[in-house]
Each structure stands twice: as C-alpha cells, then as structure tokens.
Short mmCIF file of C-alpha atoms in Angstrom, two decimals:
data_model
loop_
_atom_site.label_atom_id
_atom_site.label_comp_id
_atom_site.label_asym_id
_atom_site.label_seq_id
_atom_site.Cartn_x
_atom_site.Cartn_y
_atom_site.Cartn_z
CA UNK M 297 79.45 -33.98 100.27
CA UNK M 298 81.46 -30.77 100.04
CA UNK M 299 81.35 -30.94 96.24
CA UNK M 300 77.58 -31.27 96.29
CA UNK M 301 77.31 -28.30 98.66
CA UNK M 302 79.54 -26.18 96.36
CA UNK M 303 77.45 -27.16 93.35
CA UNK M 304 74.26 -26.23 95.15
CA UNK M 305 75.72 -22.87 96.20
CA UNK M 306 76.93 -22.21 92.66
CA UNK M 307 73.49 -22.96 91.26
CA UNK M 308 71.87 -20.64 93.77
CA UNK M 309 74.35 -17.88 93.00
CA UNK M 310 73.74 -18.25 89.30
CA UNK M 311 70.03 -18.13 89.89
CA UNK M 312 69.41 -21.39 88.14
CA UNK M 313 67.25 -22.65 90.98
CA UNK M 314 65.24 -19.44 91.24
CA UNK M 315 61.76 -19.74 89.85
CA UNK M 316 60.53 -16.57 88.21
CA UNK M 317 56.98 -15.46 88.78
CA UNK M 318 55.14 -16.41 85.64
CA UNK M 319 51.90 -14.90 84.46
CA UNK M 320 49.88 -17.76 85.95
CA UNK M 321 51.39 -17.09 89.41
CA UNK M 322 50.56 -13.39 89.23
CA UNK M 323 47.03 -14.11 88.03
CA UNK M 324 46.56 -16.75 90.74
CA UNK M 325 47.73 -14.32 93.40
CA UNK M 326 45.41 -11.65 92.02
CA UNK M 327 42.47 -14.06 92.05
CA UNK M 328 43.19 -15.06 95.67
CA UNK M 329 43.24 -11.42 96.73
CA UNK M 330 40.06 -10.60 94.81
CA UNK M 331 38.15 -13.59 96.24
CA UNK M 332 39.29 -12.92 99.81
CA UNK M 333 38.33 -9.25 99.56
CA UNK M 334 34.90 -9.96 98.10
CA UNK M 335 34.28 -12.55 100.83
CA UNK M 336 35.35 -9.98 103.48
CA UNK M 337 37.98 -12.37 104.85
CA UNK M 338 40.36 -9.83 106.37
CA UNK M 339 43.09 -12.28 107.40
CA UNK M 340 43.20 -13.79 103.91
CA UNK M 341 43.31 -10.30 102.39
CA UNK M 342 46.21 -9.32 104.66
CA UNK M 343 48.13 -12.43 103.67
CA UNK M 344 47.48 -11.88 99.95
CA UNK M 345 48.26 -8.16 100.11
CA UNK M 346 51.57 -8.72 101.87
CA UNK M 347 52.66 -11.09 99.08
CA UNK M 348 51.66 -8.75 96.26
CA UNK M 349 54.74 -6.51 95.98
CA UNK M 350 57.00 -9.51 95.37
CA UNK M 351 54.56 -11.04 92.89
CA UNK M 352 53.97 -7.72 91.13
CA UNK M 353 57.64 -6.78 90.92
CA UNK M 354 58.62 -10.17 89.50
CA UNK M 355 55.81 -10.39 86.95
CA UNK M 356 56.06 -9.28 83.35
CA UNK M 357 52.35 -9.78 82.65
CA UNK M 358 51.01 -6.26 82.11
CA UNK M 359 47.38 -7.31 82.57
CA UNK M 360 48.11 -9.03 85.87
CA UNK M 361 50.14 -6.02 87.05
CA UNK M 362 47.27 -3.63 86.23
CA UNK M 363 44.85 -5.93 88.01
CA UNK M 364 47.10 -6.07 91.08
CA UNK M 365 47.37 -2.27 91.17
CA UNK M 366 43.60 -1.92 90.99
CA UNK M 367 42.92 -4.65 93.53
CA UNK M 368 45.44 -3.25 96.03
CA UNK M 369 43.79 0.17 95.71
CA UNK M 370 40.36 -1.42 96.13
CA UNK M 371 41.55 -3.27 99.25
CA UNK M 372 42.96 -0.03 100.65
CA UNK M 373 39.58 1.64 100.28
CA UNK M 374 37.41 -1.35 101.30
CA UNK M 375 36.10 -0.77 104.81
CA UNK M 376 34.77 -4.36 104.87
CA UNK M 377 38.38 -5.53 105.26
CA UNK M 378 39.43 -2.68 107.52
CA UNK M 379 42.26 -4.67 109.10
CA UNK M 380 43.93 -5.02 105.69
CA UNK M 381 43.71 -1.43 104.51
CA UNK M 382 47.04 -0.24 105.91
CA UNK M 383 48.79 -3.33 104.54
CA UNK M 384 47.32 -2.59 101.10
CA UNK M 385 48.56 1.00 101.18
CA UNK M 386 52.02 -0.12 102.25
CA UNK M 387 52.05 -2.73 99.49
CA UNK M 388 51.32 -0.03 96.91
CA UNK M 389 54.33 1.87 98.21
CA UNK M 390 56.58 -1.15 97.60
CA UNK M 391 55.73 -1.67 93.91
CA UNK M 392 58.31 -1.11 91.20
CA UNK M 393 55.77 0.73 89.03
CA UNK M 394 56.09 4.19 90.54
CA UNK M 395 53.65 5.83 88.13
CA UNK M 396 50.95 3.19 88.56
CA UNK M 397 51.27 3.10 92.34
CA UNK M 398 51.30 6.90 92.48
CA UNK M 399 48.09 7.07 90.45
CA UNK M 400 46.34 4.70 92.85
CA UNK M 401 47.70 6.33 96.00
CA UNK M 402 46.65 9.79 94.80
CA UNK M 403 43.02 8.76 95.41
CA UNK M 404 43.83 7.45 98.87
CA UNK M 405 45.72 10.44 100.29
CA UNK M 406 43.88 12.40 102.94
CA UNK M 407 42.96 16.03 102.37
CA UNK M 408 45.54 18.50 103.67
CA UNK M 409 42.89 20.09 105.90
CA UNK M 410 41.47 16.80 107.14
CA UNK M 411 40.94 17.01 110.89
CA UNK M 412 40.79 13.35 111.87
CA UNK M 413 44.00 11.55 111.01
CA UNK M 414 44.61 7.94 111.83
CA UNK M 415 47.16 5.27 111.06
CA UNK M 416 45.63 4.68 107.61
CA UNK M 417 46.11 8.27 106.51
CA UNK M 418 49.66 8.36 107.83
CA UNK M 419 50.43 5.08 106.03
CA UNK M 420 49.13 6.59 102.77
CA UNK M 421 51.41 9.62 103.07
CA UNK M 422 54.37 7.40 103.98
CA UNK M 423 53.69 5.10 101.01
CA UNK M 424 53.68 8.05 98.64
CA UNK M 425 56.90 9.22 100.24
CA UNK M 426 58.57 5.89 99.50
CA UNK M 427 57.63 6.23 95.83
CA UNK M 428 58.52 9.91 95.42
CA UNK M 429 58.04 10.06 91.65
CA UNK M 430 59.78 13.06 90.16
CA UNK M 431 56.57 14.49 88.75
CA UNK M 432 54.76 14.06 92.06
CA UNK M 433 57.40 15.03 94.58
CA UNK M 434 56.51 18.71 94.41
CA UNK M 435 52.85 17.80 94.98
CA UNK M 436 53.83 15.75 98.02
CA UNK M 437 55.91 18.60 99.47
CA UNK M 438 53.05 21.01 98.87
CA UNK M 439 50.63 18.60 100.54
CA UNK M 440 52.83 18.27 103.61
CA UNK M 441 53.37 22.05 103.77
CA UNK M 442 49.59 22.63 103.68
CA UNK M 443 48.76 19.85 106.12
CA UNK M 444 47.01 21.30 109.12
CA UNK M 445 47.17 18.19 111.24
CA UNK M 446 50.55 17.80 113.01
CA UNK M 447 50.67 14.05 112.36
CA UNK M 448 50.32 14.57 108.60
CA UNK M 449 52.81 17.40 108.58
CA UNK M 450 55.41 15.15 110.20
CA UNK M 451 54.74 12.13 107.94
#
C-alpha cells in the first residue's frame, strides 16, 4: 500500500499523470463559450469564462488562443450577458499573452474623464494593471493620472 502511494506521488510529481490541454480541448472550450454567449446564457458564460485562463495558458494552438482572446473581449462588451462581463475582463487579465490581452483590454478601458464608474470599469483597470506590459505601463500611469473619477484614480 505504501509503495503504491509512493509510486502515485512520484508520477504526480513527474507530471506523468497531468493531461495537457490539447487543441481540441481549447477549441471545445471556445465553442462552449461562444454558444453560451450567443444564447445569452449568463451562468454558462460565467462558467466558461472562468475556465478560459487555464485553457488558454495551457494551449499551444494559436488559432484557438486568438479565438479565446476575441471571445473573452466580446463577452466583456456583451450587455446581453451583463453578469459575466466582469468575469470576462478578469479572465483577460490572467492570460499569459500580455500583448494579446492588452490589445483587447485597451478597447474596454473607460475614458479618463468618464463620470459614471462602476465595478466593470474598475475591473478593466485592475486587469490591465495585472498585465502591465512594458510598452503599455506608461499609458496606464498616464490614464490613472488623468482619471477624474476618484475610484478610477485609486484603481
């Protein structure tokens, strides 16, 4: 019994039991998100969006990764699944493709002089802050410095 337990632990440590995310898994996850969003099923979108960073970061399928980036951005902007928008923004901030996530989040950021600021806008600024790409960090600092709303200035 103890030998079997040691063998199992050794296999786990070596990663031999880990199953990498293959292209089919990433494409399946992307399809689930796309279908849920188009059907306006907010709970399904939230579930799919929350799984995306892990799927995206483990995938080596460039087409699937581009599709996930685009679909997360679309979910973040889709008012028909309003309850999933913040989750989509946060998911973009957890991707290992800083440049791709930055490009998508740049369209989601609120204007520095925007008067009405809610949780979505704050989540967008926070997501960009987690990415902090070198070529965009100065832009983020400038944005925060120009922010007129105290909530944005403190994000």
